[in-house]
Short mmCIF file of C-alpha atoms and ligand atoms in Angstrom, two decimals:
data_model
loop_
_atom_site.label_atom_id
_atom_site.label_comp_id
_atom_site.label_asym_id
_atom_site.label_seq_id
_atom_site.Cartn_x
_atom_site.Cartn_y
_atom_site.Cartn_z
CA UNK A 1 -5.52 -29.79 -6.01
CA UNK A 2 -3.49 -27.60 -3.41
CA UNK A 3 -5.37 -28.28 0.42
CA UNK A 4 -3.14 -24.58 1.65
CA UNK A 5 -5.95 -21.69 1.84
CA UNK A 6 -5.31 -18.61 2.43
CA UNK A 7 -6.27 -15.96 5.26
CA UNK A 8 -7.04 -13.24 3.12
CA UNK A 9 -9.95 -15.39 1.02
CA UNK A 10 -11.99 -13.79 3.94
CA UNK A 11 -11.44 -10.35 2.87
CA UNK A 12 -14.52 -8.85 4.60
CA UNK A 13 -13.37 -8.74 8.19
CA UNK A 14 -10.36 -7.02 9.63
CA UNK A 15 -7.22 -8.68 10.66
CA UNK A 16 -6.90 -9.57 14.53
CA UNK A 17 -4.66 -11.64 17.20
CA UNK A 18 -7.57 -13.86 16.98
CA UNK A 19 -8.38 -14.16 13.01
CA UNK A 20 -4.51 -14.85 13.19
CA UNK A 21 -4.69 -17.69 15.75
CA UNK A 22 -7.78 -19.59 13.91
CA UNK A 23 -5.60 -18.94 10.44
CA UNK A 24 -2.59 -21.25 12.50
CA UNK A 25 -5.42 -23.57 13.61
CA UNK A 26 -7.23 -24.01 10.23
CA UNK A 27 -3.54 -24.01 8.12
CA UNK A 28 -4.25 -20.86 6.70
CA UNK A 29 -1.12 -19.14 5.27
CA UNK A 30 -0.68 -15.81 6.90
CA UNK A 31 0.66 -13.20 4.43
CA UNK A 32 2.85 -9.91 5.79
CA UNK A 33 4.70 -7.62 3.47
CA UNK A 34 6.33 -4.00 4.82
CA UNK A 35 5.43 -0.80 4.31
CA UNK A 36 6.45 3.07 4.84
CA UNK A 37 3.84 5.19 3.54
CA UNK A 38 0.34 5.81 2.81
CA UNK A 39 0.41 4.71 -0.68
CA UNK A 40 1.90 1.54 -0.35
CA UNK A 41 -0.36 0.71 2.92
CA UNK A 42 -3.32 1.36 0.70
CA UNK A 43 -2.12 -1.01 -2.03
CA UNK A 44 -0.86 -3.74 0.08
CA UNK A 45 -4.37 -3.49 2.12
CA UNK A 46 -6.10 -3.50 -0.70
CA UNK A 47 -4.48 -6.58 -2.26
CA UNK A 48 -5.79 -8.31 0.50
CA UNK A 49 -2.29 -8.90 2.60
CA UNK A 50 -2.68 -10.01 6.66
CA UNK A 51 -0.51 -7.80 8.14
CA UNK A 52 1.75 -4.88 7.48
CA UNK A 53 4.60 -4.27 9.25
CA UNK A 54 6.24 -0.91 9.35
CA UNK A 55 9.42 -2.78 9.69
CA UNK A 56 13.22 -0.63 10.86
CA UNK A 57 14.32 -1.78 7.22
CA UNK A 58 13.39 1.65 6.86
CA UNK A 59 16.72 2.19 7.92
CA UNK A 60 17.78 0.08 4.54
CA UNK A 61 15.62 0.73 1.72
CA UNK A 62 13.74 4.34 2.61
CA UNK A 63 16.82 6.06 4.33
CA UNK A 64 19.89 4.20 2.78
CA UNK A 65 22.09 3.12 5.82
CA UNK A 66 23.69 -0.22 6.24
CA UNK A 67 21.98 -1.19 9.56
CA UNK A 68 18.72 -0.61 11.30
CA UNK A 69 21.07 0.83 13.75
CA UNK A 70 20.35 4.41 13.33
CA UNK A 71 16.96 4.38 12.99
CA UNK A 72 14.67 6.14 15.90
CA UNK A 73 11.42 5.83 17.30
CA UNK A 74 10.39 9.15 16.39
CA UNK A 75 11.06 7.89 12.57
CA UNK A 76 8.93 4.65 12.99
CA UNK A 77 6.03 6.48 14.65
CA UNK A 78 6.18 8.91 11.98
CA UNK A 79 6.43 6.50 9.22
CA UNK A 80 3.61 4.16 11.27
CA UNK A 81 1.28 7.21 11.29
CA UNK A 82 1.69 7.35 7.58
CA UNK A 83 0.47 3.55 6.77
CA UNK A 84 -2.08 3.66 9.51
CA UNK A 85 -3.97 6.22 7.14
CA UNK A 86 -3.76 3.67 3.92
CA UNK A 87 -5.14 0.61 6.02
CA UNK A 88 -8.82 -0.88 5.98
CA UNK A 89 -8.77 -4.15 6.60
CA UNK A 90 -4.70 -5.47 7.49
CA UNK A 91 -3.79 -5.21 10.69
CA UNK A 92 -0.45 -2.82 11.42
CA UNK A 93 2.77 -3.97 13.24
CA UNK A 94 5.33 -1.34 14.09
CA UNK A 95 8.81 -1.95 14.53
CA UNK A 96 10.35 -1.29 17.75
CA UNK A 97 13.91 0.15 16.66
CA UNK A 98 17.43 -0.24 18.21
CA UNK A 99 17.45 0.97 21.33
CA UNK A 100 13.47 1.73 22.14
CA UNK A 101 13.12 -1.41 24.07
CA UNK A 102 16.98 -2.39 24.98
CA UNK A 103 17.39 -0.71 28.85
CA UNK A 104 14.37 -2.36 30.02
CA UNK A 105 11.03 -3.31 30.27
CA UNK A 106 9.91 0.45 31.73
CA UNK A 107 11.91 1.67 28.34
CA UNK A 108 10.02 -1.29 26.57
CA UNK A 109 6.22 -0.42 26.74
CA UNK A 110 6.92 3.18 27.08
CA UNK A 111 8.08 2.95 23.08
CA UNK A 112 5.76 0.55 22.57
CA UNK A 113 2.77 2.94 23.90
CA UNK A 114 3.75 5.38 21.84
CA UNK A 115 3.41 3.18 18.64
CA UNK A 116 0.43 2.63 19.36
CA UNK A 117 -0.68 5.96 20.79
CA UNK A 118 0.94 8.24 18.13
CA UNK A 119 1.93 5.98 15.30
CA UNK A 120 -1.98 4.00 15.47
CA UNK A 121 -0.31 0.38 15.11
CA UNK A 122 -2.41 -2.59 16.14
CA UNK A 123 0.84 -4.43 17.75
CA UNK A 124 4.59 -4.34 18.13
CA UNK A 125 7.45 -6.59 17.20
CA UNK A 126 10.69 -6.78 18.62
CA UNK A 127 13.57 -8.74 18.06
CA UNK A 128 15.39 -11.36 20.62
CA UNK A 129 14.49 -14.28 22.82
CA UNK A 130 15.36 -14.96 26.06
CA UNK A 131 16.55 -11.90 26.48
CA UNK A 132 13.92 -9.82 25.82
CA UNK A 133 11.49 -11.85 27.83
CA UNK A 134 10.72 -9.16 30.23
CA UNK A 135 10.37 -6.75 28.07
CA UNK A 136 8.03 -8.85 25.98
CA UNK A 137 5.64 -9.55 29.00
CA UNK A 138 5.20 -6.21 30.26
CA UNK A 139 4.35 -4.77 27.02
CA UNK A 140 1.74 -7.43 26.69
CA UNK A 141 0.38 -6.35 30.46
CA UNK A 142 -0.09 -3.48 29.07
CA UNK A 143 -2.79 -5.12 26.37
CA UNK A 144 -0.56 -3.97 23.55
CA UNK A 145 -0.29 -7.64 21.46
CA UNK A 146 3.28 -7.94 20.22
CA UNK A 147 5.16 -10.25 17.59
CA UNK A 148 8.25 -11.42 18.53
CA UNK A 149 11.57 -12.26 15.80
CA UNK A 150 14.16 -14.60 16.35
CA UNK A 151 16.81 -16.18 14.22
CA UNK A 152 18.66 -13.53 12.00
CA UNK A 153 18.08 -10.29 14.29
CA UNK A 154 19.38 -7.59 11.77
CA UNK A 155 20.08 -5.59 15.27
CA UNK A 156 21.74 -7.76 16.67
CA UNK A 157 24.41 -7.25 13.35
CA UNK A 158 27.39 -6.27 15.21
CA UNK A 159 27.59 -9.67 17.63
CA UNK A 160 26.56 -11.74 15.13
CA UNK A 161 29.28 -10.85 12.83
CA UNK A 162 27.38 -10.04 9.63
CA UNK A 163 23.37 -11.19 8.86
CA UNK A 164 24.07 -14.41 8.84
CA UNK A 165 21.99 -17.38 8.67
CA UNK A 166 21.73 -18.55 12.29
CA UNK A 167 20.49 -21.94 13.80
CA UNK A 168 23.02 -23.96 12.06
CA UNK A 169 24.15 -26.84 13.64
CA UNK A 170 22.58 -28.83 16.87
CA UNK A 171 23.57 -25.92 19.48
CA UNK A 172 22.88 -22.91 17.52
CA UNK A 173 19.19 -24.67 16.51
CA UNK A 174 18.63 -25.27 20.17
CA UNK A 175 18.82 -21.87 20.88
CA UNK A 176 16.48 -20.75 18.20
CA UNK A 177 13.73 -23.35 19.56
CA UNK A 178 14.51 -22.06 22.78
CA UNK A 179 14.14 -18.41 21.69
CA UNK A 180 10.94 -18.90 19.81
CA UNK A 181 9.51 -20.68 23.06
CA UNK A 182 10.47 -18.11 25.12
CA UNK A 183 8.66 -15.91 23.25
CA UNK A 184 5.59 -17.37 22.91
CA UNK A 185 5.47 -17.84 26.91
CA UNK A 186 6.13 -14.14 27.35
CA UNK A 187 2.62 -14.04 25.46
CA UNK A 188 3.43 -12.91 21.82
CA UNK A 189 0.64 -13.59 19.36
CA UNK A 190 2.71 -14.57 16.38
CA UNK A 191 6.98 -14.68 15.76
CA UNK A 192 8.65 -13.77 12.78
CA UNK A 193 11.25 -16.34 12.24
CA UNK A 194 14.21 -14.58 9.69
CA UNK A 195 17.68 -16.42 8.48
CA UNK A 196 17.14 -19.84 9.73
CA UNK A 197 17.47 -23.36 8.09
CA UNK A 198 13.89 -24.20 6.51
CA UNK A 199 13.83 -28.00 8.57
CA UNK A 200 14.46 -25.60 11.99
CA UNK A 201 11.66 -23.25 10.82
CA UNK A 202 9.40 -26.51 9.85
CA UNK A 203 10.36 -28.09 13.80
CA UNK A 204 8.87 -24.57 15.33
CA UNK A 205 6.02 -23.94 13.51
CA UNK A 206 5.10 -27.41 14.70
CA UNK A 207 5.69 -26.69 18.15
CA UNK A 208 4.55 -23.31 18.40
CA UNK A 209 1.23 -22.74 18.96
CA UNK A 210 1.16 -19.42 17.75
CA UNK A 211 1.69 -18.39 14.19
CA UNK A 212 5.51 -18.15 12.62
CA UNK A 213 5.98 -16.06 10.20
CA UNK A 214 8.97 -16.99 8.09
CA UNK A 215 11.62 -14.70 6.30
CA UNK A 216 14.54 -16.74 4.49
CA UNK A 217 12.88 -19.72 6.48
CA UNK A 218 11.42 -21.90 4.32
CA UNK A 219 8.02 -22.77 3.45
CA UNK A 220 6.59 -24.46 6.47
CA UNK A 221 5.84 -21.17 8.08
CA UNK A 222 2.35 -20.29 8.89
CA UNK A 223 2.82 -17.30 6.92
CA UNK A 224 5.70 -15.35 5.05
CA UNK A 225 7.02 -11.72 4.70
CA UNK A 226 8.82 -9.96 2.80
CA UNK A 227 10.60 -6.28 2.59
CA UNK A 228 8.39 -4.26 -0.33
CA UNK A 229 11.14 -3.00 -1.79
CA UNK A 230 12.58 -6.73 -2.70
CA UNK A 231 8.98 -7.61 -3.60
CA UNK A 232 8.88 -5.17 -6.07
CA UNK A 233 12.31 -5.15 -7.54
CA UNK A 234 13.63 -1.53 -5.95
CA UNK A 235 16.53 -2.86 -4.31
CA UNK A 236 20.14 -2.90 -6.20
CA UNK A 237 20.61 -6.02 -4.49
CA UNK A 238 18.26 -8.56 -2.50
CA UNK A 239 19.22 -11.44 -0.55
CA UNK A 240 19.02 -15.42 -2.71
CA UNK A 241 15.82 -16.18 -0.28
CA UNK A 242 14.05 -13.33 -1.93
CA UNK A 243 11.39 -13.69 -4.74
CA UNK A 244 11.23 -10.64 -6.80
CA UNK A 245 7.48 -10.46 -7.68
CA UNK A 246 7.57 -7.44 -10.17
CA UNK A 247 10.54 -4.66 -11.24
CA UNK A 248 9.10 -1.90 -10.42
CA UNK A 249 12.66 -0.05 -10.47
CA UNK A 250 13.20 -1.16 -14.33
CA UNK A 251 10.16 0.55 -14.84
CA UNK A 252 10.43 3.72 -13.14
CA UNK A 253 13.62 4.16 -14.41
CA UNK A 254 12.33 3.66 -17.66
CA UNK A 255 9.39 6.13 -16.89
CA UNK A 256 12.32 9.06 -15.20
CA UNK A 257 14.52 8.32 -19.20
CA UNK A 258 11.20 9.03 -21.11
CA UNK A 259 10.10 12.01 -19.34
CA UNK A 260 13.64 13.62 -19.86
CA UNK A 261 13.62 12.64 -23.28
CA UNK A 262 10.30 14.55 -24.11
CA UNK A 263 10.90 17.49 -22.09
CA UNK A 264 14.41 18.26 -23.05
CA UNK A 265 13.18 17.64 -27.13
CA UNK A 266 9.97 19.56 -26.30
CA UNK A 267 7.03 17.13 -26.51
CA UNK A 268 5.90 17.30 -23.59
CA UNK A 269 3.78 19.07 -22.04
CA UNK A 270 1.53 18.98 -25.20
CA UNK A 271 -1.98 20.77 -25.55
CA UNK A 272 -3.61 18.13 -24.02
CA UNK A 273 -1.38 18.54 -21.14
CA UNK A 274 -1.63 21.99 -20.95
CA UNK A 275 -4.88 24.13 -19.05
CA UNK A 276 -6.80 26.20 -21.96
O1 LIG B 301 12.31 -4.58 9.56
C1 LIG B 301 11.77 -5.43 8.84
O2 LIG B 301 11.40 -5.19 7.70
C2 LIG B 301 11.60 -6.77 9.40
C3 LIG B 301 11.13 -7.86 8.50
C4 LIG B 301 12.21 -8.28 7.61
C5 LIG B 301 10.53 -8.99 9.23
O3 LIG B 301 11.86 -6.98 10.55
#
């Protein structure tokens, strides 16, 4: 019999920094999945998942660029206000996008007061390490809990050449352990931990004392996340780490062919469709 429990068997009580730090403590697996609307929030929430992150792969999968690049913070409070209305019981992490938190820590908690403020998120998450230290610590001064992300930084695409898996090799891991520490001194609550080997991931968790949450990290996080839209089969393409839990687009394509089919032939809308 399997000893991992879950932290969404205790469905009853909302999601908090501290229901997350007694899920690390008890090995509880944290679950996280992304989300960009009201629909989707109330499904995901629903289903019982941790946290939601309104994650700047809205740049990807709602809005079709390459990058996260483009993406502004009016978009993620707009798209944060959206899944705030869906959500009962998981707790909601907005993205800080390129460039909200960058210039500085003033810069930093100004963006981050406004996800909060207009957008209702619970917390933040921003991506770096050492280098966003200071931006990490005064956002936390100003009581706004915030997730940190190290490893693969999709915004940090253009100096690492390409999302590519980083931490490889005895330097590059060093750095990663020396990231994720940083972070957790700056005060985060939790660190998402993307594109790194699954034996560096394993090494962090242990020495973290706050909860990892792993993307294309193995499964020795204390929790995982994933994108929605490779969850649910409505990407093209999605990355080898990704588990496609359900195809979704096979089906809505299937639903779009059918509903031609009957309207161009004339079947639908029938009687029964139709107001007397
Ligand atoms: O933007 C996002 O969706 C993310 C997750 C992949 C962690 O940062």
């Amino acid at each position: 019999m399997s000893t991992v429990t879950t932290a969404s068997a205790n469905r009853e009580h909302r999601v908090t920094v501290r229901s997350l730090a007694r899920s690390k403590k008890r090995g509880e697996r944290i679950t996280m999945l992304t989300a960009y609307d009201f629909t989707f929030a109330r499904i995901f929430d629903h289903a019982g998942i941790d946290l939601i992150l309104v994650g700047d792969s809205l740049g990807n999968v709602v809005q079709g660029a390459d990058t996260t690049l483009p993406v502004t913070l009016d978009e993620m409070i707009y798209h944060t206000r959206l899944v705030a209305r869906g959500l009962t019981r998981s707790m909601l992490v907005g993205d800080m996008p390129f460039g909200s938190y960058q210039v500085g820590p003033e810069d930093a908690v100004r963006s981050a007061i406004r996800l909060v403020k207009e957008g209702g998120a619970q917390a933040v998450k921003l991506e770096g390490g050492l280098n966003v230290l200071p931006c990490i610590e005064r956002i936390v001064a100003a009581e706004i809990p915030v997730m940190g992300h190290v490893g693969l930084t999709p915004q940090a695409v253009n100096r690492m050449g390409g999302f590519r898996v980083q931490g490889r090799g005895e330097k590059g891991a060093a750095r990663i352990i020396d990231d994720a520490l940083a972070v957790q001194e700056a005060g985060a609550f939790a660190c998402v931990l993307e594109g790194v080997p699954a034996a560096l991931a394993s090494e962090i968790t242990m020495r973290l004392d706050i909860p990892t949450i792993g993307i294309g990290a193995g499964p020795d996080c204390d929790g995982q996340v994933l994108v929605m839209h490779d969850l649910l089969g409505l990407n093209e393409w999605t990355p080898s780490f990704v588990k496609q839990f359900a195809n979704l687009g096979a089906v809505a394509s299937q639903a779009a062919r059918a509903f031609a089919e009957e309207v161009e032939s004339g079947k639908f809308p029938d009687e029964e469709h139709s107001y007397r």
